[in-house]
XYZ file of C-alpha atoms in Angstrom:
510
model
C 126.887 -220.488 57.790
C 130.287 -221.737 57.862
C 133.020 -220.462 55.075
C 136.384 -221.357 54.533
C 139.030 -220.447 51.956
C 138.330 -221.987 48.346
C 140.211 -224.056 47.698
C 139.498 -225.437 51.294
C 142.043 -225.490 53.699
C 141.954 -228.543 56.217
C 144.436 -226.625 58.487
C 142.281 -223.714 59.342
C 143.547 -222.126 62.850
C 140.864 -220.630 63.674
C 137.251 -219.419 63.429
C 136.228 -215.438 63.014
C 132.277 -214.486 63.746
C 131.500 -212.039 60.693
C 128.451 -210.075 62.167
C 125.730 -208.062 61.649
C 126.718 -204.423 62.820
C 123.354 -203.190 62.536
C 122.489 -206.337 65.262
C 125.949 -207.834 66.437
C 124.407 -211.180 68.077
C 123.472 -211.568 64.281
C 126.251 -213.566 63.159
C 126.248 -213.699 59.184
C 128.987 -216.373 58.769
C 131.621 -218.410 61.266
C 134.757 -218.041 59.137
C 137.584 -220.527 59.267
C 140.801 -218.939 58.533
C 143.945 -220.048 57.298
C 147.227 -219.302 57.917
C 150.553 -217.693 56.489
C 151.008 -221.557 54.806
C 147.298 -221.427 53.512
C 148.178 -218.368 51.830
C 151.396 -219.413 50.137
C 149.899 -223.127 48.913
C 147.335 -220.892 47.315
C 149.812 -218.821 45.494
C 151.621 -222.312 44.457
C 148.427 -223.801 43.183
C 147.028 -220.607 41.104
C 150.991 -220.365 39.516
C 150.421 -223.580 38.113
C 147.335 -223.071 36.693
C 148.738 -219.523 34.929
C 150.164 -220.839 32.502
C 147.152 -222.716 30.932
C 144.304 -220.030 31.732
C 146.532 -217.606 29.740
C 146.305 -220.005 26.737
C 142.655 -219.487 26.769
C 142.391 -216.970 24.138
C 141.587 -213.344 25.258
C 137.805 -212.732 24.117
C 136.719 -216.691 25.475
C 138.198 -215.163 28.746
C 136.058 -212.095 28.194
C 132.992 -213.837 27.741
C 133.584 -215.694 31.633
C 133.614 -211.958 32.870
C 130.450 -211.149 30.486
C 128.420 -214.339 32.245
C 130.191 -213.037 35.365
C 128.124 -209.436 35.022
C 125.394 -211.210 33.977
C 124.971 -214.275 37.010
C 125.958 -210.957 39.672
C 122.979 -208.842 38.081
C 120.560 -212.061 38.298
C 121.584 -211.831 41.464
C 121.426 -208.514 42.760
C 119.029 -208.517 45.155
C 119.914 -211.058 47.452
C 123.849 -210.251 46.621
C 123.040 -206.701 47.892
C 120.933 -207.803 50.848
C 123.920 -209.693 52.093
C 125.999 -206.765 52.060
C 123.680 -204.724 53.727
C 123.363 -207.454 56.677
C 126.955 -207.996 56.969
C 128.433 -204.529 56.972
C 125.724 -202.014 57.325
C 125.690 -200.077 54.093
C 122.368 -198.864 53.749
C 120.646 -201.310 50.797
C 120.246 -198.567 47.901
C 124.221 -198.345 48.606
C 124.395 -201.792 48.028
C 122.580 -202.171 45.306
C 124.362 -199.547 43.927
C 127.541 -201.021 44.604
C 126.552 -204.807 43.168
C 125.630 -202.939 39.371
C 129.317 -201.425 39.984
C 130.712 -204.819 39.686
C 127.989 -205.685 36.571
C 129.399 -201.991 35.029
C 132.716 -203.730 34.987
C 131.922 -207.224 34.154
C 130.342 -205.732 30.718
C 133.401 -203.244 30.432
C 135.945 -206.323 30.152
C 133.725 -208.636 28.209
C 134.566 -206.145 25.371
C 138.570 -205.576 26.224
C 138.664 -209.663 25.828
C 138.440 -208.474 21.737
C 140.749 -205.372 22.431
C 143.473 -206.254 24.047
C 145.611 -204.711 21.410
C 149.295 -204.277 20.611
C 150.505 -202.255 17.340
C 152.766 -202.555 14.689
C 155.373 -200.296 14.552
C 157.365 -198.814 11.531
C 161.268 -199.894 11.409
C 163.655 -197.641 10.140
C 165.111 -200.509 8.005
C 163.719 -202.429 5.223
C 162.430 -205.904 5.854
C 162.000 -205.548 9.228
C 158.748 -205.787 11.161
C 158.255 -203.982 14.965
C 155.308 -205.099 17.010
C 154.542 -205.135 20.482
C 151.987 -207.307 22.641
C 150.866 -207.118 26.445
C 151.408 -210.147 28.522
C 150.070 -211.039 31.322
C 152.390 -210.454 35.028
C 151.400 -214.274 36.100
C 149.763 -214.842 39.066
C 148.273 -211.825 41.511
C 147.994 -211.493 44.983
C 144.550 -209.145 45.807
C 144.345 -208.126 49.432
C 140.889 -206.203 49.859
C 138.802 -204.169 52.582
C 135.482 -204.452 53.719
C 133.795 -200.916 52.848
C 133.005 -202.258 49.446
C 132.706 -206.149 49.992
C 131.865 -207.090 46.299
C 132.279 -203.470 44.159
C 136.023 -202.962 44.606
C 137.445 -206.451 44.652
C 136.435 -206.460 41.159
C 138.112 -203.854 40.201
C 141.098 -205.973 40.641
C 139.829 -209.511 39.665
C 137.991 -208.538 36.326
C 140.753 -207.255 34.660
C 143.477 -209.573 36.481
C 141.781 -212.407 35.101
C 140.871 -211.110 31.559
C 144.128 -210.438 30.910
C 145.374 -213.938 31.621
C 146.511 -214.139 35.273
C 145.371 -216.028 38.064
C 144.329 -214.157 41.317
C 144.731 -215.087 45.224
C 142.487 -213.192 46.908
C 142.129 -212.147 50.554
C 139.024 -210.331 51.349
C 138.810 -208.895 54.909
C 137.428 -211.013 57.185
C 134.658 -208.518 58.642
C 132.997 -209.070 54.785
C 133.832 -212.888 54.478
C 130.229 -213.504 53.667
C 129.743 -210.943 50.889
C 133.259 -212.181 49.478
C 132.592 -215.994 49.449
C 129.611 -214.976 47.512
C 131.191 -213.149 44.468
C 133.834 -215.510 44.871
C 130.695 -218.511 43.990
C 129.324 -216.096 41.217
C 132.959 -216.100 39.179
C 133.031 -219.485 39.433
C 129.700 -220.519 38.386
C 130.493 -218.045 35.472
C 132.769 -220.593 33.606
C 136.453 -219.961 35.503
C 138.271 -222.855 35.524
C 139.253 -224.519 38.882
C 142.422 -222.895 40.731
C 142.344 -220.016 38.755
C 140.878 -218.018 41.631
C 142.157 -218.613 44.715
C 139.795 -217.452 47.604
C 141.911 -217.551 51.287
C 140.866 -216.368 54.695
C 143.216 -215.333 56.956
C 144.307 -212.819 59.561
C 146.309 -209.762 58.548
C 149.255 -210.358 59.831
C 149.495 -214.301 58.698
C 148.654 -212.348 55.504
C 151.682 -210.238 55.584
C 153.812 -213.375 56.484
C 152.423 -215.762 53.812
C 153.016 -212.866 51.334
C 156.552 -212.421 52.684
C 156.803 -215.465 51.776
C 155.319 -216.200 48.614
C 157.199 -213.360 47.274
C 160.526 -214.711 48.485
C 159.229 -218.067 46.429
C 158.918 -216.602 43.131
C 155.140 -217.121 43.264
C 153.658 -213.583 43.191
C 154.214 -211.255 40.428
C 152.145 -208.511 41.099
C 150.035 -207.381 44.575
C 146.900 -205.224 44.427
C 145.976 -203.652 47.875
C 143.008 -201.725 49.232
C 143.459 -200.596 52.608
C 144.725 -198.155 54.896
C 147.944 -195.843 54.708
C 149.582 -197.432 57.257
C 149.554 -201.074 56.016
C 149.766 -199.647 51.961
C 153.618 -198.702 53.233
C 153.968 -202.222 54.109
C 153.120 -203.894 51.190
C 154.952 -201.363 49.186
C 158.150 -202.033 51.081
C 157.737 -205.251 50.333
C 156.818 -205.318 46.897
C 159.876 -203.086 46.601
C 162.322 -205.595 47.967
C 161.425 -208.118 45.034
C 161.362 -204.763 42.815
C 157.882 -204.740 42.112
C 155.244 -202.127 41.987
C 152.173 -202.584 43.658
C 148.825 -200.999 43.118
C 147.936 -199.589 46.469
C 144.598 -197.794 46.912
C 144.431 -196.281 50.104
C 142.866 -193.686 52.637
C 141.695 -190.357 51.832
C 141.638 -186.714 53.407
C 139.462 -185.926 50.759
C 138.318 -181.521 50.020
C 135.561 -179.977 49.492
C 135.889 -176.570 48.305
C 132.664 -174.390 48.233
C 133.341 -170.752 45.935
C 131.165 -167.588 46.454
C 129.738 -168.842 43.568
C 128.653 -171.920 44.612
C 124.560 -173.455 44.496
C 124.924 -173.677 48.441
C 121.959 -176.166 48.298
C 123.765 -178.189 45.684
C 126.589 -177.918 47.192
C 124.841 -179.286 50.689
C 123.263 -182.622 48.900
C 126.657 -183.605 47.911
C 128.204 -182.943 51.246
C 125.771 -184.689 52.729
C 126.325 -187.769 50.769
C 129.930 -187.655 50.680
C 130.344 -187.245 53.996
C 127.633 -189.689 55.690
C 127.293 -192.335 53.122
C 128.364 -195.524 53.990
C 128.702 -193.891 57.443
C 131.531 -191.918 56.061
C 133.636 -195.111 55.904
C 134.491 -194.678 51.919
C 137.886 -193.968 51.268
C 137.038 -191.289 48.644
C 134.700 -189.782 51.752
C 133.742 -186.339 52.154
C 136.816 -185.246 54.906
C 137.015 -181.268 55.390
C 134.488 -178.705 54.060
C 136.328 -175.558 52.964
C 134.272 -172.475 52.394
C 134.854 -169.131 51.088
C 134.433 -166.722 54.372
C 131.570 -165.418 52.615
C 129.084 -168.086 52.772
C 130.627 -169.844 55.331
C 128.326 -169.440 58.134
C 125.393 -169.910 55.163
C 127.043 -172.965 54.185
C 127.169 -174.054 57.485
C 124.105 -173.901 58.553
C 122.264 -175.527 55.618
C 124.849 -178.169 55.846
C 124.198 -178.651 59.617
C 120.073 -178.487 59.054
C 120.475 -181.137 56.460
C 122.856 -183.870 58.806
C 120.063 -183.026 61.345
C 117.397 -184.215 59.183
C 119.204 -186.878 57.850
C 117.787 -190.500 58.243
C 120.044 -192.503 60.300
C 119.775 -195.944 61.299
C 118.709 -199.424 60.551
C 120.000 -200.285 57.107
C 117.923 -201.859 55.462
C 115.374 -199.105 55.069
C 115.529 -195.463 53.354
C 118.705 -193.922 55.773
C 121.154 -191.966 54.697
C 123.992 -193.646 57.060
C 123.788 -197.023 59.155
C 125.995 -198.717 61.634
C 130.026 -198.699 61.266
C 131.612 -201.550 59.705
C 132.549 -203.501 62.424
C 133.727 -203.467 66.456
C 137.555 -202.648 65.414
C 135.965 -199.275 63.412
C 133.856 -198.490 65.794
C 136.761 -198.099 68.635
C 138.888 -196.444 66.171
C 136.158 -193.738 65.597
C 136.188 -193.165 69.069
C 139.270 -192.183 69.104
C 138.990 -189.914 66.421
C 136.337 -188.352 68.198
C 138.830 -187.356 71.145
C 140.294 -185.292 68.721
C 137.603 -182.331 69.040
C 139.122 -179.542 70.512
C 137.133 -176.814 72.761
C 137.980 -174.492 70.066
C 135.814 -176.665 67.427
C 132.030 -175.946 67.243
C 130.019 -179.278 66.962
C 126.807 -179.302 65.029
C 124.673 -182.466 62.891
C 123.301 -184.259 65.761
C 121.421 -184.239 69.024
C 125.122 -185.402 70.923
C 128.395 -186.748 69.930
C 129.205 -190.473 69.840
C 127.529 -193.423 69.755
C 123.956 -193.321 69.532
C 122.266 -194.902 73.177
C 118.992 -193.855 75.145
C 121.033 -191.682 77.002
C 122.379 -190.097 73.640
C 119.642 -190.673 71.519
C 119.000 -189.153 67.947
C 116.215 -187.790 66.256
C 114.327 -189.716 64.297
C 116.328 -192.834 64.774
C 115.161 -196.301 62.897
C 117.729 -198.844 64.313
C 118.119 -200.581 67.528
C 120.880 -198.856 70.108
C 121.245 -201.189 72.055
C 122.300 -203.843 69.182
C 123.966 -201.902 66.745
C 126.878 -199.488 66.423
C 125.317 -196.677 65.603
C 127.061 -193.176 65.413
C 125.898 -189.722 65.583
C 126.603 -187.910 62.611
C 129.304 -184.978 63.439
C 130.023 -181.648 61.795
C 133.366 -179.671 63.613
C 133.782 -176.278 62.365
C 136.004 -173.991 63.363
C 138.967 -176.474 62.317
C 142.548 -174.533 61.601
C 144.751 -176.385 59.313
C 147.305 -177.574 62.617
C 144.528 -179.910 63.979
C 144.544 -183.580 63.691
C 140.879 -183.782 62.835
C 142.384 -181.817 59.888
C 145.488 -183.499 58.839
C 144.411 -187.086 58.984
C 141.543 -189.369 57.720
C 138.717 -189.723 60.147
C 136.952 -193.264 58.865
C 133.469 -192.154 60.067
C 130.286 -190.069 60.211
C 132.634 -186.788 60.500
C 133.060 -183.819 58.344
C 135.501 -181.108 59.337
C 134.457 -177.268 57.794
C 136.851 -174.334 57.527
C 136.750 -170.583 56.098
C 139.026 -169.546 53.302
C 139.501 -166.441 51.454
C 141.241 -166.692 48.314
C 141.275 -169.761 45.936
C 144.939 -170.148 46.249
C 144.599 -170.152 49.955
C 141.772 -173.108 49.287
C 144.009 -175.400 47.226
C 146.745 -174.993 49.744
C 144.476 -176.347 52.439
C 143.394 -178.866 49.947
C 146.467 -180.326 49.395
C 148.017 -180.132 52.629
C 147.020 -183.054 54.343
C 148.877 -185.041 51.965
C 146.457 -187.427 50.647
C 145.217 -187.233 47.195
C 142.654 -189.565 46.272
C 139.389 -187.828 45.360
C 138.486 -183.590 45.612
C 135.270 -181.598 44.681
C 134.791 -178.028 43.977
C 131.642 -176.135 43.525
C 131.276 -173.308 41.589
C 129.705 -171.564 38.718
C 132.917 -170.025 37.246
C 135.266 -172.181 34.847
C 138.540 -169.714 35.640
C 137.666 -171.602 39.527
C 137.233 -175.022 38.046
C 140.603 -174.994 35.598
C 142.817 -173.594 38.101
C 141.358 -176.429 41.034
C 141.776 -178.867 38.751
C 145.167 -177.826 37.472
C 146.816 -177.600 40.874
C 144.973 -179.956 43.097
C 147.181 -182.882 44.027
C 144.055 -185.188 43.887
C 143.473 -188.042 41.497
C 139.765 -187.133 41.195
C 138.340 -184.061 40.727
C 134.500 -183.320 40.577
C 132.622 -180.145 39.652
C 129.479 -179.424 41.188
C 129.635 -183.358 42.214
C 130.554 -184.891 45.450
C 133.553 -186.570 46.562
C 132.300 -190.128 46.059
C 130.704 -191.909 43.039
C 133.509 -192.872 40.648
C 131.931 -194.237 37.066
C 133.464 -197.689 36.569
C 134.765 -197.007 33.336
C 137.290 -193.816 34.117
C 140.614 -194.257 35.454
C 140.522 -194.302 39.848
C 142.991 -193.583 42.381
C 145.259 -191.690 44.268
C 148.648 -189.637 45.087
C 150.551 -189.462 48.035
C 149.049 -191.063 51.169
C 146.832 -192.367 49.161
C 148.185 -194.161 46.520
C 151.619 -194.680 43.948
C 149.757 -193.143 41.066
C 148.434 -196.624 40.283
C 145.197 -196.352 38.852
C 142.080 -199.216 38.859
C 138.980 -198.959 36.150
C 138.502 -198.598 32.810
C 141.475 -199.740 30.012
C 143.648 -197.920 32.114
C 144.022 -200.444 34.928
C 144.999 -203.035 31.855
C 149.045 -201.846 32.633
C 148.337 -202.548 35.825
C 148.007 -206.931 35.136
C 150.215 -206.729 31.851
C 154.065 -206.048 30.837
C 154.454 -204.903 27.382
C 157.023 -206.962 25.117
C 158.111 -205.374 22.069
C 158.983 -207.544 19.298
C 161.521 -206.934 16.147
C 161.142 -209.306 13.158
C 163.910 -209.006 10.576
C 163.169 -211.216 7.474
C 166.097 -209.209 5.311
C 168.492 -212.425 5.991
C 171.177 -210.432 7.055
C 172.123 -208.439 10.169
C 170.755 -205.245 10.111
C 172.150 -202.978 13.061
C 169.497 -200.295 14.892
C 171.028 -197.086 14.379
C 173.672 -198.123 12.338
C 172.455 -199.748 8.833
C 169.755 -196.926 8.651
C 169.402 -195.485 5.553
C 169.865 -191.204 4.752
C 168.705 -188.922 2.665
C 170.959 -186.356 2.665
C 168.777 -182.678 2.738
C 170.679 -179.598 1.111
C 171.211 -177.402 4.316
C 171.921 -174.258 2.586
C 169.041 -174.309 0.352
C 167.301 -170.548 0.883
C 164.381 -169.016 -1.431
């Protein structure tokens, strides 16, 4: 299958194999990719459609993300079977991610009707206050591959309900998955231009935002990616004095009380850590146990990664391949960062999974996948890099504690602050976690991952500008508020000045 950007771009500059990292001589989709000038000309053409999409009134636009949900759940199967072939993520993932994007779809449908503004009181007579939210104009979405379909929507449901048109530039590892929602949107009623789908490298990305920006033709950037590249864009934005919403990595805790249901406390490790071969950014990153049930901890934990099912994705596993080639070598390095005072536990070796390494139980093919052992390291001090930076992968750091505020300190000092977890059976534990975590997220007695579509999501720090996605909350996120005064008095009534007083008898006493 051959994609290209949609509109399509007759001066593509080259082609990018999207495979299958379960089997990499599978190759899912040749994409043709544009450059920094494919990426502006899109911007150009979805500004001149704003105007006339935002015209559409608000609950018609709704419905288009209502048939949206609907055609993506009609769908799901073979939307989530894609997904699985082109990235790895294990298919009950997948599906799981494809209702995330129905869960939203049916969320806006209703904010179409609710897009409200209010009506203020003035504090003169004849006067009428109200204010209304606008959309920015048009939105530049730049997306990662992890979650191909789940988390681009995040950004193009509500960009588009509230009136704006939306360029957006999925990664080109998930091309596939991403030409495919992009087909569903428009089959759901969107008029032509109004989403802009554009393939390109990330660094003709960079320059054709550059650009556009300098041009007038972007008024607002979304961006889920890495640290690193979230500075970028947020230097930029900040030139044209605009705010992005960035959603990036994680270094994400797990703390683990004396109190804690070790079991329960286990599952969600488990899943946190070695879902989506630990390659979420709200993944499980460092383990930190109360010294007293430490070694407990640690050795249910480590039975349970042993036992884990790990390999080819589209059966029951718990974690499949790595994204993609780039991830894979990046892992690697991560790896390097064991130290001979770290204890290494999960798995049968360390690495990628070969017959010379092989793992128990394995269901995939070694020699055509990249396939990772997954990796506990305990014995991790708070100096280490394995520690103090996110490891995109099947790895879980663990580390003792002994009081809570000792905990939240080690929580909090990597510097990230996307998602946290604590388990525990006492509330005094959970209040003071939650009031002095740095985190956006916080679970109780719940893992790191699994964010409900309609609550507010992201991060802090390295991980985000406080910008948050989901639920009504991401709606000041794709709108400006305009306040409006209305005086129908026919003369000049000045704020502050022509207000009328009542004048209260200070000295009045009982």
């Amino acid at each position: 299958m051959r994609i290209t950007s949609r509109p399509a771009d007759e001066r593509a500059t080259a082609v990018y194999s999207s495979v299958n990292p379960a089997r990499t001589g599978d190759v899912v989709a040749e994409v043709i990719l544009g450059d920094a000038d494919t990426f502006v000309t899109a911007c150009a053409a979805a500004r001149e459609r704003q105007s006339t999409w935002a015209g559409i009134p608000a609950p018609v636009r709704g419905r288009v993300m209502g048939a949206a949900g609907r055609l993506v759940e009609a769908n799901a199967e073979t939307l989530a079977r894609l997904v699985t072939r082109e990235i790895g993520k294990p298919y009950a993932e997948a599906l799981g991610e494809v209702r995330e994007i129905v869960d939203t779809c049916e969320f806006f449908l209703g904010e179409g009707r609710r897009l409200y503004g209010e009506t203020v009181p003035s504090e003169m007579p004849d006067k009428q206050l109200f204010t209304f939210r606008n959309p920015v104009g048009t939105v530049a979405v730049i997306t990662a591959g992890n979650f191909p379909v789940a988390v681009p929507s995040w950004y193009l449901v509500p960009a588009l309900l509230t009136g704006n048109t939306v360029v957006w530039k999925p990664a080109e590892y998930a091309a596939a998955s991403a030409h495919a929602l992009y087909r569903l949107f428009v089959a759901a009623g969107l008029p032509d231009g109004v989403l802009q789908l554009v393939f390109a490298t990330g660094d003709d990305t960079y320059a054709g935002l550059s650009q556009a920006l300098d041009a007038g033709l972007v008024d607002k950037v979304g961006f889920t990616g890495s640290t690193e590249v979230g500075r970028r864009i947020g230097e930029l934005c900040g030139r044209h004095l605009q705010s992005p919403c960035l959603e990036l990595g994680g270094k994400n805790p797990m703390v683990v009380t004396p109190s804690a249901d070790l079991d329960l406390a286990v599952e969600g490790a488990l899943f946190a850590g070695f879902g989506t071969a630990g390659q979420r950014c709200t993944s499980l990153g460092t383990v930190i146990v109360h010294r007293d049930v430490h070694d407990e901890f640690l050795r249910r934990f480590t039975a349970a990664v042993e036992a884990a099912p790990v390999g080819d994705p589209a059966g029951d596993v718990v974690l499949g391949p790595l994204l993609d080639a780039r991830f894979a070598a990046r892992f690697e390095e991560y790896l390097t960062w064991i130290a001979p005072h770290h204890t290494v536990s999960g798995s049968s070796a360390v690495g990628r999974i070969t017959a010379d390494a092989p793992r128990n139980g394995f269901t995939g093919v070694s020699t055509e996948g990249l396939y990772y052992h997954p990796t506990i390291v305990a014995g991790v001090t708070e100096t280490d890099p394995i520690f103090l930076h996110e490891t995109f992968g099947p790895l879980v750091g663990v580390l003792p504690y002994d009081t809570l505020d000792d905990a939240i300190r080690l929580a909090n000092l990597p510097g990230y602050g996307l998602s946290s977890a604590i388990y525990t059976t006492d509330p005094a534990d959970v209040f003071t976690f939650r009031r002095r975590i740095s985190a956006g997220m916080v679970s109780v007695n719940n893992s790191t991952s699994g964010a409900e579509a309609h609550l507010p999501f992201g991060g802090n720090g390295k991980s985000g500008n406080g910008s948050r996605q989901s639920g009504r909350w991401v709606l000041d996120q794709f709108t400006r508020w305009q306040s409006v005064n209305w005086d129908h008095s026919g003369r000049l009534q000045k704020a502050q000045m022509d207000v009328a007083d009542l004048t209260a008898d200070g000295g009045f006493r009982l």
